[in-house]
Amino acid sequence: MATIFSKIISGEIPAFKVAESDNFLAFLDINPLAQGHTLVIPKKEIDYVFDMDDDAYKELFLFAKKVARAIKQVVPCTKIGVAIIGLEVAHAHIHLVPINDVYDIDFKKEKLKLSHDQFVQIASSIASKL
Ligand code: AMP
């Protein structure tokens, strides 16, 4: 069965897209830890990042690097924190989270509630830096 992220790739369900290439996609996390919290995924469905073949793995991280640099230009923060969790969605993804403090990337923290317009605005601002 297709993962929820594959449904985003196919357009079956919507997402606030930030960047897209032939093989990778970046979109805003719907339950963000911070404004600009972005997920970077391979379009090819695979559960676990560390099961990706070397070339795809390297390309995924290079793609994530570009996205992280764009987020950093848009969201005031000290660094872009990186996390790989994957306990909820079995489709490889990298979390990019703007942080000022280590607690900003605590996944047990209460998530932000953003409006549709806020998501649209953040996604388009990040996209404009790519
Ligand atoms: P994890 O698999 O533990 O890394 O968590 C999956 C992440 O995907 C969570 O942070 C969710 O908020 C996020 N997520 C789940 N469904 C969607 C969706 N449809 N659009 C954007 N983000 C999602």
PDB file of C-alpha atoms and ligand atoms in Angstrom, residues 4-5 8 13 27-31 37 39 85-89 93 95 107, ligand 1:
ATOM      1  CA  ILE A   4       0.955   8.937   2.725  1.00  0.00           C
ATOM      2  CA  PHE A   5       4.100  10.526   1.307  1.00  0.00           C
ATOM      3  CA  ILE A   8       1.692  13.490  -1.806  1.00  0.00           C
ATOM      4  CA  ILE A  13      -3.265  14.403  -1.287  1.00  0.00           C
ATOM      5  CA  PHE A  27       7.312  19.945   1.765  1.00  0.00           C
ATOM      6  CA  LEU A  28       6.292  21.464   5.074  1.00  0.00           C
ATOM      7  CA  ASP A  29       5.581  19.146   7.980  1.00  0.00           C
ATOM      8  CA  ILE A  30       1.874  19.453   8.741  1.00  0.00           C
ATOM      9  CA  ASN A  31       2.544  19.316  12.518  1.00  0.00           C
ATOM     10  CA  HIS A  37       9.864  22.611   9.601  1.00  0.00           C
ATOM     11  CA  LEU A  39      10.443  17.099   5.289  1.00  0.00           C
ATOM     12  CA  ILE A  85      12.841   9.531  13.013  1.00  0.00           C
ATOM     13  CA  GLY A  86      10.564   7.562  10.714  1.00  0.00           C
ATOM     14  CA  LEU A  87       8.473   5.929  13.426  1.00  0.00           C
ATOM     15  CA  GLU A  88       5.205   7.323  12.095  1.00  0.00           C
ATOM     16  CA  VAL A  89       5.564   7.267   8.310  1.00  0.00           C
ATOM     17  CA  HIS A  93      12.422  11.350   5.197  1.00  0.00           C
ATOM     18  CA  HIS A  95      13.298  16.499   9.110  1.00  0.00           C
ATOM     19  CA  PHE A 107       9.580  15.804  19.029  1.00  0.00           C
TER      20      PHE A 107
HETATM   21  P1  AMP B   1       8.195  10.317  11.715  1.00  0.00           P
HETATM   22  O1  AMP B   1       7.819   9.179  10.769  1.00  0.00           O
HETATM   23  O2  AMP B   1       8.181   9.874  13.151  1.00  0.00           O
HETATM   24  O3  AMP B   1       9.489  10.968  11.313  1.00  0.00           O
HETATM   25  O4  AMP B   1       7.062  11.415  11.618  1.00  0.00           O
HETATM   26  C1  AMP B   1       6.412  11.702  10.400  1.00  0.00           C
HETATM   27  C2  AMP B   1       6.231  13.189  10.260  1.00  0.00           C
HETATM   28  O5  AMP B   1       5.426  13.388   9.101  1.00  0.00           O
HETATM   29  C3  AMP B   1       5.509  13.881  11.422  1.00  0.00           C
HETATM   30  O6  AMP B   1       6.288  14.985  11.862  1.00  0.00           O
HETATM   31  C4  AMP B   1       4.171  14.323  10.817  1.00  0.00           C
HETATM   32  O7  AMP B   1       3.712  15.560  11.323  1.00  0.00           O
HETATM   33  C5  AMP B   1       4.507  14.420   9.339  1.00  0.00           C
HETATM   34  N1  AMP B   1       3.372  14.194   8.456  1.00  0.00           N
HETATM   35  C6  AMP B   1       2.504  13.167   8.486  1.00  0.00           C
HETATM   36  N2  AMP B   1       1.587  13.279   7.507  1.00  0.00           N
HETATM   37  C7  AMP B   1       1.896  14.416   6.846  1.00  0.00           C
HETATM   38  C8  AMP B   1       1.326  15.095   5.719  1.00  0.00           C
HETATM   39  N3  AMP B   1       0.253  14.617   5.090  1.00  0.00           N
HETATM   40  N4  AMP B   1       1.905  16.246   5.310  1.00  0.00           N
HETATM   41  C9  AMP B   1       2.978  16.732   5.947  1.00  0.00           C
HETATM   42  N5  AMP B   1       3.569  16.140   7.001  1.00  0.00           N
HETATM   43  C10 AMP B   1       3.031  15.002   7.446  1.00  0.00           C
END
